[in-house]
PDB file of C-alpha atoms in Angstrom:
ATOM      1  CA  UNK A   1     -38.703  66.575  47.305  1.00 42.00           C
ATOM      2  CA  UNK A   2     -35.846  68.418  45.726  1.00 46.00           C
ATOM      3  CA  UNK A   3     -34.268  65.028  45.183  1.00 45.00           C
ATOM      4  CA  UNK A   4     -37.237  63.773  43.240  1.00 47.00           C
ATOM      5  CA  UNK A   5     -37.651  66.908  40.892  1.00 45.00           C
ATOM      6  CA  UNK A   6     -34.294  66.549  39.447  1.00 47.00           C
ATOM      7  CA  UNK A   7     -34.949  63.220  39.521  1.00 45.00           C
ATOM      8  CA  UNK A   8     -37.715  64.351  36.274  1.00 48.00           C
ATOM      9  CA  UNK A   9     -35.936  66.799  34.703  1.00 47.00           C
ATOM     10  CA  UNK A  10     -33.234  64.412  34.032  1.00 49.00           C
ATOM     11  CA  UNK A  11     -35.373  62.100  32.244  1.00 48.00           C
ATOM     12  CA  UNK A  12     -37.431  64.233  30.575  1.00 49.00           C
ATOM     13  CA  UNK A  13     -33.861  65.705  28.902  1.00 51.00           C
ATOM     14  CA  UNK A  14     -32.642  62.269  27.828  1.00 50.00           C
ATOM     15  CA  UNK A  15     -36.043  61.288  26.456  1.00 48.00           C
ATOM     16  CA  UNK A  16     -35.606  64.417  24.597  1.00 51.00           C
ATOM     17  CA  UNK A  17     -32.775  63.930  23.197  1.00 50.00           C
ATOM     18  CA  UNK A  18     -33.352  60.361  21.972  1.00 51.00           C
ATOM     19  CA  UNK A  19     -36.644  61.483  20.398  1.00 51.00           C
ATOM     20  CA  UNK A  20     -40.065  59.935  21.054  1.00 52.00           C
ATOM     21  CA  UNK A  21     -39.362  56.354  19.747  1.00 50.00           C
ATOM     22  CA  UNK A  22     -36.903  56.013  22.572  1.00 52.00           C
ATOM     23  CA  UNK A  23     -39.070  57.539  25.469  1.00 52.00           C
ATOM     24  CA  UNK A  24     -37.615  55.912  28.691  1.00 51.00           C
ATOM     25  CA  UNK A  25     -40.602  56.237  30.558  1.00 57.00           C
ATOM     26  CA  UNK A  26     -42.142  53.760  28.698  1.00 65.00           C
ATOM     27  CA  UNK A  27     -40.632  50.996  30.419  1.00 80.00           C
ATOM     28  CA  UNK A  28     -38.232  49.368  28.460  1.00 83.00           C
ATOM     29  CA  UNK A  29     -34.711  49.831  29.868  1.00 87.00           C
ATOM     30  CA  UNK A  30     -32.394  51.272  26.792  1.00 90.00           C
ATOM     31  CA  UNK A  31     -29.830  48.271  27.510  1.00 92.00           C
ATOM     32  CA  UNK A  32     -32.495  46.057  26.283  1.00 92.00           C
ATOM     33  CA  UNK A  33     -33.784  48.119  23.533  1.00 91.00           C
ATOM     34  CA  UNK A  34     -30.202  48.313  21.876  1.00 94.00           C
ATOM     35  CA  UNK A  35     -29.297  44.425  22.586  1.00 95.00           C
ATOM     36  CA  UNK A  36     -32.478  43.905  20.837  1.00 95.00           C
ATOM     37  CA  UNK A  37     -31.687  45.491  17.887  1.00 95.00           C
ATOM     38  CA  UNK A  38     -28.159  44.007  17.747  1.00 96.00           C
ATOM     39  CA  UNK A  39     -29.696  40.276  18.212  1.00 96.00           C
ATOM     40  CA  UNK A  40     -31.755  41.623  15.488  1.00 96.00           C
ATOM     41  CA  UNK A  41     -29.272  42.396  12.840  1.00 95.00           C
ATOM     42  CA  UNK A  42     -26.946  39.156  13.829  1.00 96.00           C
ATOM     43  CA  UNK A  43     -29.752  37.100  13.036  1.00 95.00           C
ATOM     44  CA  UNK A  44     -30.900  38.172   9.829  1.00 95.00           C
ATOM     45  CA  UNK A  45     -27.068  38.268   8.906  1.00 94.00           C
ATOM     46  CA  UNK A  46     -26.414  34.370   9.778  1.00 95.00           C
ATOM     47  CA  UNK A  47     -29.959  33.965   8.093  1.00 94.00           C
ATOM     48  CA  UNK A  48     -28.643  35.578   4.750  1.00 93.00           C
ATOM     49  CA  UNK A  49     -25.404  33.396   5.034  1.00 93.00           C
ATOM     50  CA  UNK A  50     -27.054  30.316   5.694  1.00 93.00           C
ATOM     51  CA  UNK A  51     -29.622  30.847   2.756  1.00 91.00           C
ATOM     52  CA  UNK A  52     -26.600  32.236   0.513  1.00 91.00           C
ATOM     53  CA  UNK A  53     -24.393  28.782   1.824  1.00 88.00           C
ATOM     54  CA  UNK A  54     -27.655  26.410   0.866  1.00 87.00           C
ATOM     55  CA  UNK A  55     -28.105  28.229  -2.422  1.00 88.00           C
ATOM     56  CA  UNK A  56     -24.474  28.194  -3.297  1.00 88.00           C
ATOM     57  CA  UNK A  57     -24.364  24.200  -2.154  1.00 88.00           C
ATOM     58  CA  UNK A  58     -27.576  23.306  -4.321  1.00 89.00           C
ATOM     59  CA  UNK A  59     -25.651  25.124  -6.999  1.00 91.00           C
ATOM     60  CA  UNK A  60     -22.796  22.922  -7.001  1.00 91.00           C
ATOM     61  CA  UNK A  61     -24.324  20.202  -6.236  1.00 92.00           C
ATOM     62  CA  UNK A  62     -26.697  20.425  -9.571  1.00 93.00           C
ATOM     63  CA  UNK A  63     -23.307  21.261 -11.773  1.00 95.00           C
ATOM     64  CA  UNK A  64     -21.420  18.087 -10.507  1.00 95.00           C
ATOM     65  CA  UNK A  65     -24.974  15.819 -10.893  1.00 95.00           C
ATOM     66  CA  UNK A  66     -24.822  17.788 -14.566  1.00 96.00           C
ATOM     67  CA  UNK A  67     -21.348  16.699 -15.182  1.00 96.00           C
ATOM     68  CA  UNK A  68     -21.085  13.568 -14.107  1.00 97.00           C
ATOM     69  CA  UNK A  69     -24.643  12.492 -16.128  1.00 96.00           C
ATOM     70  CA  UNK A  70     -22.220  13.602 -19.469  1.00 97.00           C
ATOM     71  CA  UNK A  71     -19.080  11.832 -18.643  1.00 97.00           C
ATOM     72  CA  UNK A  72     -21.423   8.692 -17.869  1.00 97.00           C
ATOM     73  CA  UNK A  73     -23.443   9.696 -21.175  1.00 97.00           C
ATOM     74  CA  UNK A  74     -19.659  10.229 -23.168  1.00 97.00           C
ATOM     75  CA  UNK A  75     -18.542   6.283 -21.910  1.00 97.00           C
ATOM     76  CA  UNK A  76     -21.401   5.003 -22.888  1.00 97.00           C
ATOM     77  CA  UNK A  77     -21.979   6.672 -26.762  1.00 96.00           C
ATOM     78  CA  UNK A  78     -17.804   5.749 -27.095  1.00 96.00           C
ATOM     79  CA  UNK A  79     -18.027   2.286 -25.599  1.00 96.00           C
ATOM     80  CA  UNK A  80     -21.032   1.362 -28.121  1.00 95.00           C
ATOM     81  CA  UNK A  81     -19.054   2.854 -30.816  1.00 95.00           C
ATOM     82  CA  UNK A  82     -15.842   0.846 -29.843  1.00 96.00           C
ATOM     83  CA  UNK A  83     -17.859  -2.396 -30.655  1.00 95.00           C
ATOM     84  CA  UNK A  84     -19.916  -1.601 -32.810  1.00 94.00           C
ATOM     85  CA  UNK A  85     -18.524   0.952 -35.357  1.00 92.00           C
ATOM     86  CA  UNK A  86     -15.966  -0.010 -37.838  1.00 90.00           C
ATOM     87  CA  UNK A  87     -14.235   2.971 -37.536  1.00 90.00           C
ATOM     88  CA  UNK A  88     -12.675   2.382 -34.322  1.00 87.00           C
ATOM     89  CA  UNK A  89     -11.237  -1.310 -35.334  1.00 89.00           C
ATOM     90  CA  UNK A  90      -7.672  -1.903 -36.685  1.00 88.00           C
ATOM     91  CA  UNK A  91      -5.122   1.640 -35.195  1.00 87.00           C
ATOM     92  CA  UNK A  92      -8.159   3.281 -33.973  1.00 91.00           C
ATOM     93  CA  UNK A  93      -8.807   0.892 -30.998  1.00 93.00           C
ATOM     94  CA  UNK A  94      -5.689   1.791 -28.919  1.00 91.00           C
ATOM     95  CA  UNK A  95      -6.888   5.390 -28.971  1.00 92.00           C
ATOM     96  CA  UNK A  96     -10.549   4.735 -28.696  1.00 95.00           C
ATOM     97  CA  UNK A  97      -9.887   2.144 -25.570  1.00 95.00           C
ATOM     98  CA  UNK A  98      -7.844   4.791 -24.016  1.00 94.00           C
ATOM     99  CA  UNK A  99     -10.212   7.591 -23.978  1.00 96.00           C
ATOM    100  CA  UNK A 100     -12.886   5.087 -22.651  1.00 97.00           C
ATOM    101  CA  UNK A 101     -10.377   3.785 -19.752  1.00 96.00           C
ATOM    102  CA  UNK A 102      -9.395   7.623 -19.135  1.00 96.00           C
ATOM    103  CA  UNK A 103     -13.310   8.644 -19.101  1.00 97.00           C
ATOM    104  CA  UNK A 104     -13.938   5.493 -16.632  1.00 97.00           C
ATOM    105  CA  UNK A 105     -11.243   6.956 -14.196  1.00 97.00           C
ATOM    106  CA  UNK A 106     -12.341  10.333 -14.910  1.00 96.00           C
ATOM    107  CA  UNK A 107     -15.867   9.483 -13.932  1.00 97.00           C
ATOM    108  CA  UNK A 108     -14.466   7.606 -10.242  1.00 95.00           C
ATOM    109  CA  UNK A 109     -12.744  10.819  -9.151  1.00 94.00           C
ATOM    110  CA  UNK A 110     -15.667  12.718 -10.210  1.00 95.00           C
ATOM    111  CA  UNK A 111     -18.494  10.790  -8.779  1.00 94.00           C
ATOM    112  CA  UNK A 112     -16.367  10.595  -5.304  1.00 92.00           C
ATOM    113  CA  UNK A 113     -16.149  14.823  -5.231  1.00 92.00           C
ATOM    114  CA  UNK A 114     -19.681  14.599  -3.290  1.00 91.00           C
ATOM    115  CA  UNK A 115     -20.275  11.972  -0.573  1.00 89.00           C
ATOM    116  CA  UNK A 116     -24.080  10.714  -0.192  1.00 91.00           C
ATOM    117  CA  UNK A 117     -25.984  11.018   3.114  1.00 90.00           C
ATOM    118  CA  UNK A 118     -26.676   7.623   3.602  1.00 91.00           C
ATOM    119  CA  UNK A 119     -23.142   5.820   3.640  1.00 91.00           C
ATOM    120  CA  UNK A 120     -25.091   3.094   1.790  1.00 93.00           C
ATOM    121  CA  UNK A 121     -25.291   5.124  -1.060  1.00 94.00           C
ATOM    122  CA  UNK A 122     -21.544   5.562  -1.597  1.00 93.00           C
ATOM    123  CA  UNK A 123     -20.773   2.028  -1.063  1.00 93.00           C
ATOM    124  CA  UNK A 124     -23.331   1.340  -4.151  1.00 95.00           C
ATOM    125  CA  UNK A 125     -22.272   3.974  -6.280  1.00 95.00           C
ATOM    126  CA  UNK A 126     -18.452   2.337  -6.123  1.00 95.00           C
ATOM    127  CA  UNK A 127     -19.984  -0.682  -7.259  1.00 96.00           C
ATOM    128  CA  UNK A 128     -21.580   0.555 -10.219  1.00 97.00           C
ATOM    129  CA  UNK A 129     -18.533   2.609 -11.073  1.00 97.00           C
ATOM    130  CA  UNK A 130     -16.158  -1.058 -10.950  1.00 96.00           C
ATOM    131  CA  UNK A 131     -19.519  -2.703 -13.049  1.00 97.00           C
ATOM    132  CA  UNK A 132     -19.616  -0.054 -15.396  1.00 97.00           C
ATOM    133  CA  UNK A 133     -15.821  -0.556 -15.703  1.00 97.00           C
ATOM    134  CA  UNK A 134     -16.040  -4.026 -16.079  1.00 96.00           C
ATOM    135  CA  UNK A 135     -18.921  -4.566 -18.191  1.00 97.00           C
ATOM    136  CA  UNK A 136     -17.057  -2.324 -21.020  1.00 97.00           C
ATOM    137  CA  UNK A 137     -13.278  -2.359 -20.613  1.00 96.00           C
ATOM    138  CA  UNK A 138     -13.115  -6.662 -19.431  1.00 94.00           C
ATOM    139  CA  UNK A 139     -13.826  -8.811 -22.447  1.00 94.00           C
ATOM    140  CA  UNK A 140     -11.459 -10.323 -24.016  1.00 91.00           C
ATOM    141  CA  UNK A 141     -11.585  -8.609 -27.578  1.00 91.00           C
ATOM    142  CA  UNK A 142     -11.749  -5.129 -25.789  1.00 94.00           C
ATOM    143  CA  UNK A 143      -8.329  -3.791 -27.101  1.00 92.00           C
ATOM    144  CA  UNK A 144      -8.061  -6.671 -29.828  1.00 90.00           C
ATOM    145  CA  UNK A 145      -7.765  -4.283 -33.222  1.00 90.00           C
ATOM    146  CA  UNK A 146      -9.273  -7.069 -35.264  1.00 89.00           C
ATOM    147  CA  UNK A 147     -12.235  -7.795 -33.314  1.00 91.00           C
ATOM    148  CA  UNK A 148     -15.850  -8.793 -34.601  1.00 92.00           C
ATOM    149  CA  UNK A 149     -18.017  -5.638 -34.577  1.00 93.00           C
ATOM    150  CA  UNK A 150     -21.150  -6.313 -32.055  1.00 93.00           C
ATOM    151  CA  UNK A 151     -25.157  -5.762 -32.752  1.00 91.00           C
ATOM    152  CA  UNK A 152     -26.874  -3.628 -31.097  1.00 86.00           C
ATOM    153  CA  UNK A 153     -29.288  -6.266 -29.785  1.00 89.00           C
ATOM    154  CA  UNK A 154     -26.153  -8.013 -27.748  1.00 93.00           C
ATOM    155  CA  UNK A 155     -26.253  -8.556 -24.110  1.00 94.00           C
ATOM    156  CA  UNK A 156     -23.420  -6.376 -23.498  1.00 95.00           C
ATOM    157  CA  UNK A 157     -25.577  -3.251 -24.597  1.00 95.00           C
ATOM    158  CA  UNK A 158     -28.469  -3.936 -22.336  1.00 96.00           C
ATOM    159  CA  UNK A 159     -25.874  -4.522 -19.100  1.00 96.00           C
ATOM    160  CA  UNK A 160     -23.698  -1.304 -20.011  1.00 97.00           C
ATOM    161  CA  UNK A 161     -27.520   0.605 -20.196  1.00 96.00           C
ATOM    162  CA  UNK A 162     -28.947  -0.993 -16.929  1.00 96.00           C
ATOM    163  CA  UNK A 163     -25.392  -0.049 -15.263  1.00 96.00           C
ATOM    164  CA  UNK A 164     -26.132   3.406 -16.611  1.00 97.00           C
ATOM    165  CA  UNK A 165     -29.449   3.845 -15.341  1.00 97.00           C
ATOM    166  CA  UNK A 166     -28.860   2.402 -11.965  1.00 97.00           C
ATOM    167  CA  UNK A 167     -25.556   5.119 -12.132  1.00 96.00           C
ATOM    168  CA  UNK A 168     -28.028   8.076 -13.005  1.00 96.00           C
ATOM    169  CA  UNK A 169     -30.183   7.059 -10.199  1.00 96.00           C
ATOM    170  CA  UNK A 170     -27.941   7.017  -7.117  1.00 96.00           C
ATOM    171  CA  UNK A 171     -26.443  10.244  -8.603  1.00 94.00           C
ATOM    172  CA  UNK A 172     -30.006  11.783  -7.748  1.00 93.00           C
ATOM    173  CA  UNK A 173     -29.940  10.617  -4.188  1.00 92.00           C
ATOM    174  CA  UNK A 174     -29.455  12.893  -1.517  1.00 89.00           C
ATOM    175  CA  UNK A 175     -25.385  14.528  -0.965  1.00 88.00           C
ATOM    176  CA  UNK A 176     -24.104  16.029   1.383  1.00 84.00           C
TER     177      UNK A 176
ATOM    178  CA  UNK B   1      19.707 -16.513  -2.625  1.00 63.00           C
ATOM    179  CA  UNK B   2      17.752 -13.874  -0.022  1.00 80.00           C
ATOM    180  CA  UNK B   3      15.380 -11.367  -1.191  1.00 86.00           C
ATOM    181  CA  UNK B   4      15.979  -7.959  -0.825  1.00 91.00           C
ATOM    182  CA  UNK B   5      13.469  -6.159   1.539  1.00 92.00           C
ATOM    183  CA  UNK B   6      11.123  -3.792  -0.342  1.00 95.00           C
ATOM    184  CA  UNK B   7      10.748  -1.787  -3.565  1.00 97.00           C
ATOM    185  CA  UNK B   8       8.144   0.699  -5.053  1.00 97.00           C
ATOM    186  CA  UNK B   9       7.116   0.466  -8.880  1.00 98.00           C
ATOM    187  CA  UNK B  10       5.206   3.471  -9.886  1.00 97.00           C
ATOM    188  CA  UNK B  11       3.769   2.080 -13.145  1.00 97.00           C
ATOM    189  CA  UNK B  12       2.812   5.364 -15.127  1.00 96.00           C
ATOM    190  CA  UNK B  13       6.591   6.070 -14.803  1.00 96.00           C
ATOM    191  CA  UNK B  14       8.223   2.838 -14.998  1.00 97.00           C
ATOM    192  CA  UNK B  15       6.295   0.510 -17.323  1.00 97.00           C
ATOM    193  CA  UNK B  16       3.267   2.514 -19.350  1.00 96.00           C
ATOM    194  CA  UNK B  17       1.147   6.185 -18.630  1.00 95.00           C
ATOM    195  CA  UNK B  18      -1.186   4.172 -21.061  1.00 94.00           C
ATOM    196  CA  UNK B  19      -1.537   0.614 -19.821  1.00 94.00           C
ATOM    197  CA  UNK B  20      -2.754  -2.104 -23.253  1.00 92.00           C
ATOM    198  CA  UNK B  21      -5.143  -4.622 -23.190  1.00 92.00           C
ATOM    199  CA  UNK B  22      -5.626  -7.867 -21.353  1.00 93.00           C
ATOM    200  CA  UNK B  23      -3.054 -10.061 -23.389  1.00 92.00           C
ATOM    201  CA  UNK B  24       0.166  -9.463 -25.240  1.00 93.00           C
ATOM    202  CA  UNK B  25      -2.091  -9.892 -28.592  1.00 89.00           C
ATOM    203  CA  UNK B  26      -3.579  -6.409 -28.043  1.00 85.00           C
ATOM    204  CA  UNK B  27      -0.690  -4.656 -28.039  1.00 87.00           C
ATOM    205  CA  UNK B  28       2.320  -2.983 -26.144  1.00 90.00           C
ATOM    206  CA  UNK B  29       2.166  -3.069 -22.400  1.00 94.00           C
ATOM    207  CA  UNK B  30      -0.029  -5.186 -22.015  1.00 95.00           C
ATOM    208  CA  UNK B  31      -1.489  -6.828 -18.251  1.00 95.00           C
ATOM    209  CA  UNK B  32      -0.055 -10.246 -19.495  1.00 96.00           C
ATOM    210  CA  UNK B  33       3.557  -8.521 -19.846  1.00 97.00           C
ATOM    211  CA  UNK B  34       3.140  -6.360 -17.051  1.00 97.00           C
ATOM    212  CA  UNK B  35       2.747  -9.611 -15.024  1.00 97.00           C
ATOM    213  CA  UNK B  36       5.399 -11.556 -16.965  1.00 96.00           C
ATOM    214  CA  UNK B  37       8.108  -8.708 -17.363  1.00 97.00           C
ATOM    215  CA  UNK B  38       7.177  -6.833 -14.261  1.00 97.00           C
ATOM    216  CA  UNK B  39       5.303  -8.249 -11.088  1.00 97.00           C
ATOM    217  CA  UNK B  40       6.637 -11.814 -11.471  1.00 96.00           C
ATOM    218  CA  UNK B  41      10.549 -10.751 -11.505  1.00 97.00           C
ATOM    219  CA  UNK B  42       9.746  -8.089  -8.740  1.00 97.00           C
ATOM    220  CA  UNK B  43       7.981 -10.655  -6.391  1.00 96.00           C
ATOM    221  CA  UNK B  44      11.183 -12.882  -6.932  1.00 95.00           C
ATOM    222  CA  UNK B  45      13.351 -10.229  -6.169  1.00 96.00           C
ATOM    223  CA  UNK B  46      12.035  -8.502  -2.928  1.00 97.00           C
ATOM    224  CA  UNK B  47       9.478  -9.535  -0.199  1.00 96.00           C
ATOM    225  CA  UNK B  48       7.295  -6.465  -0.290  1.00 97.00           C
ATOM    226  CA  UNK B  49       6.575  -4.741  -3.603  1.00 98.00           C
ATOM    227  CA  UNK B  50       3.989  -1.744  -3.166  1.00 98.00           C
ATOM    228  CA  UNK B  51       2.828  -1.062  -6.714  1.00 98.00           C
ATOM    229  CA  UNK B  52       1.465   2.992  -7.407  1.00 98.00           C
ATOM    230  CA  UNK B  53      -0.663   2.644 -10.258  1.00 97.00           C
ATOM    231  CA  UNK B  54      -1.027   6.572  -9.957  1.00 97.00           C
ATOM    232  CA  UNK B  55      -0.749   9.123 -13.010  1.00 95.00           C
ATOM    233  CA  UNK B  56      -1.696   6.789 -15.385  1.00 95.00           C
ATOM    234  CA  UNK B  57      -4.192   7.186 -18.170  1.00 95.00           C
ATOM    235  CA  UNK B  58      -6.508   4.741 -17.069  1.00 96.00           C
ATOM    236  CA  UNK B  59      -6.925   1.033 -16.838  1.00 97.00           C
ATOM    237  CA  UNK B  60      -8.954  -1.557 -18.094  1.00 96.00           C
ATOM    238  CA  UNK B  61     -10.443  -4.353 -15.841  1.00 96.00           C
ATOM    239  CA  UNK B  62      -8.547  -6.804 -18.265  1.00 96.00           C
ATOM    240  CA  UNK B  63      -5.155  -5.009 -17.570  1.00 96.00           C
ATOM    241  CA  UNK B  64      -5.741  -5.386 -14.117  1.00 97.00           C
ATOM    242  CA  UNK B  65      -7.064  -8.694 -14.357  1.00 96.00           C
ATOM    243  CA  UNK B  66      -4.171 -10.414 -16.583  1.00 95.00           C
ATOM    244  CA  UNK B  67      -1.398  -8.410 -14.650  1.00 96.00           C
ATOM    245  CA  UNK B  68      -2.724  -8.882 -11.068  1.00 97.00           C
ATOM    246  CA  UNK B  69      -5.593 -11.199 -10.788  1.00 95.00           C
ATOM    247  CA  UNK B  70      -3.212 -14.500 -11.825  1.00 91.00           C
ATOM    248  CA  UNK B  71      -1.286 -13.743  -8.433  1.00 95.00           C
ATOM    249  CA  UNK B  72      -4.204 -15.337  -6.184  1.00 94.00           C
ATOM    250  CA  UNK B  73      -3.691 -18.675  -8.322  1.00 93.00           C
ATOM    251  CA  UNK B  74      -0.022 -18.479  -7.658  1.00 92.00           C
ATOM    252  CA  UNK B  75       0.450 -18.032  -4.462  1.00 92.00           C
ATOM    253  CA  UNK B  76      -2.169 -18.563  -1.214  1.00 94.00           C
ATOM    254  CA  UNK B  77      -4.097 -15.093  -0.613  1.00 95.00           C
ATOM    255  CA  UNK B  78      -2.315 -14.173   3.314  1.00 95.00           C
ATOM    256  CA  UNK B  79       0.870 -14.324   0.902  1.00 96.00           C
ATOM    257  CA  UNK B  80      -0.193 -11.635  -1.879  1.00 96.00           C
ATOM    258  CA  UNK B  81      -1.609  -9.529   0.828  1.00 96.00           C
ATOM    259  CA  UNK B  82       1.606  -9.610   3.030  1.00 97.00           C
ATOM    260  CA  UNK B  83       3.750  -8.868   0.217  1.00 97.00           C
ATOM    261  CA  UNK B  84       2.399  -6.968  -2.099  1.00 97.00           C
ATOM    262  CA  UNK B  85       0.421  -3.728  -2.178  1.00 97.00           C
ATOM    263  CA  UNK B  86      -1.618  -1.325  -4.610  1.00 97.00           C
ATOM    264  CA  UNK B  87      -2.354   1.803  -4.064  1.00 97.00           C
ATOM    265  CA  UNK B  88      -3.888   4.265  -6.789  1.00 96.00           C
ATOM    266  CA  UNK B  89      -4.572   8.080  -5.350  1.00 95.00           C
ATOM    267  CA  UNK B  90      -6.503   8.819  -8.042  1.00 94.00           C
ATOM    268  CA  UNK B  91      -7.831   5.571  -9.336  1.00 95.00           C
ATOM    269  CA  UNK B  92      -9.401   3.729  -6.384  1.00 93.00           C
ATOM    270  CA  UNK B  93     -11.282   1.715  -8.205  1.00 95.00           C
ATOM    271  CA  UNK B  94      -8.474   0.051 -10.178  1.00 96.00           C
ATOM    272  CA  UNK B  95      -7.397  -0.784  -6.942  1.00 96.00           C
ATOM    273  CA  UNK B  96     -10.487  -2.531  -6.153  1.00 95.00           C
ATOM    274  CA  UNK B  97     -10.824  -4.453  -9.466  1.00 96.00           C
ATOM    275  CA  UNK B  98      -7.436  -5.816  -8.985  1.00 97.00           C
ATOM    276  CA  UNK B  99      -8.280  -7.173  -5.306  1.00 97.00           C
ATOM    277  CA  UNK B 100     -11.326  -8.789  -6.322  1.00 95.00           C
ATOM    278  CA  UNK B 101      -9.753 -10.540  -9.155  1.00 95.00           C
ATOM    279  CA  UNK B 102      -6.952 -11.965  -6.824  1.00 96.00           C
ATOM    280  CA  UNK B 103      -9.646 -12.848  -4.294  1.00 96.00           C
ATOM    281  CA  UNK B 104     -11.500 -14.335  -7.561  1.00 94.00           C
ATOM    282  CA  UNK B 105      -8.426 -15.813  -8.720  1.00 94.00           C
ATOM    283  CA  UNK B 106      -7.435 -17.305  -5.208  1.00 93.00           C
ATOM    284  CA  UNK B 107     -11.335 -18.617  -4.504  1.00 91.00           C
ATOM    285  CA  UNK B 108     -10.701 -20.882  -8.108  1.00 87.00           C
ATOM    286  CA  UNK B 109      -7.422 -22.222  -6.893  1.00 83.00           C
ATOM    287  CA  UNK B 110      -8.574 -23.542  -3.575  1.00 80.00           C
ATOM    288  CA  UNK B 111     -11.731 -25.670  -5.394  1.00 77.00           C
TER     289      UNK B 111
END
């Protein structure tokens, strides 16, 4: 009997002291109570990183998508100019090719910072790059300072915009 | 005479940082000299030439065309893919457009 008594006054005294929140007699053994609370606190941490680490991805993701629609957008307005504009005939089309050639190898590196999901993807978007490349920087009066200034209505136009749609679209596909 | 064994040409440093046009018409360093003044005496000269088309400004698909392309019509593909090589860290896709052309070029000469 003496055994059990002190038994009670010792948890009575530690319930005390932990306050009424924390009353041992209800049960719940204070290991689990504290491991509880740690799991608690871990989780919602690695929850806050992971949201912070998706937020932070989406972000760059949406700046690269933003920059690389530009750079396609910059080849495009400079390649239409280089045949079509007078101004960039005669000693203007060695610096106006160049730019275009420097945005077209610009635009590769750029393109290739972000891999698509679906392996498919990638393999397209390199062939759209080379097709892009091609359909501006391969005919024969490309770098040709005396060349005949095209119309808007030629062929070349409506390739160089279908290779720039089909470019816009596989940017939007899913990255990883 | 024997060929030596193997040599690297890094173009940006060695020929142009801003490669011309397709033929010698549109300008200095051109893909047409580039072959004729470059890759042609090289490929006579060693047995494996690894060409680094790294650091340059950029390069046109006629460039690569005129200066690479004409190799598949010269010689039988295994050949240009034993001896010579392209590599392009930060252009891959010039890379690309040169292969194709030779494979292009190569496909013509066998018809």
């Amino acid at each position: 009997m003496r055994l059990k008594s002190r038994g009670n006054v010792s948890v009575t005294r530690i319930g005390n002291v932990l306050g009424n929140g924390m009353d041992l007699r209800s049960g719940t053994p204070l290991w689990v109570t504290l491991a509880l609370a740690v799991v608690a606190l871990l989780g919602s941490h690695f929850l806050t990183v992971y949201r912070e680490g998706k937020k932070s991805r989406q972000e760059r993701e949406k700046a690269w998508r933003t920059s690389c629609q530009i750079l396609i957008k910059e080849i495009v307005d400079d390649a239409t100019k280089h045949y079509c504009d007078s101004t960039s005939l005669g000693a203007a089309t060695d610096l106006s090719a160049a730019k275009i050639n420097n945005n077209l190898k610009r635009l590769g590196a750029l393109a290739r910072e972000i891999s698509a999901v679906e392996p498919s993807h990638s393999a397209d978007l390199g062939r759209l790059l080379r097709l892009l490349r091609d359909v501006v920087t391969s005919p024969a009066d490309y770098q040709m300072p005396n060349r005949e200034l095209r119309r808007a209505a030629d062929h070349m136009f409506t390739e160089i915009s279908e290779c720039e749609s089909a470019l816009i679209s596989n940017l939007k596909k899913a990255r990883k | 005479m024997s060929m030596l064994e193997e040599t690297v040409y890094n173009v940006a440093k060695m020929f142009s940082r801003f490669p011309g046009g397709r033929r010698r018409a549109n300008g200095d360093f051109s893909g047409e000299e580039f072959r004729e003044d470059v890759v042609l005496p090289l490929l006579q000269k060693y047995n494996r030439v690894t060409f680094d088309l790294t650091g340059s400004a950029g390069y046109s698909s006629g460039f690569l065309d005129e200066a690479f392309g004409e190799l598949g019509s010269i010689m039988p593909l295994d050949e240009v893919t034993r001896r010579v090589k392209l590599v392009a860290v930060d252009d891959p896709d010039a890379v690309e457009i040169a292969w194709e052309r030779i494979r292009d070029a190569n496909r013509e000469r066998s018809r």
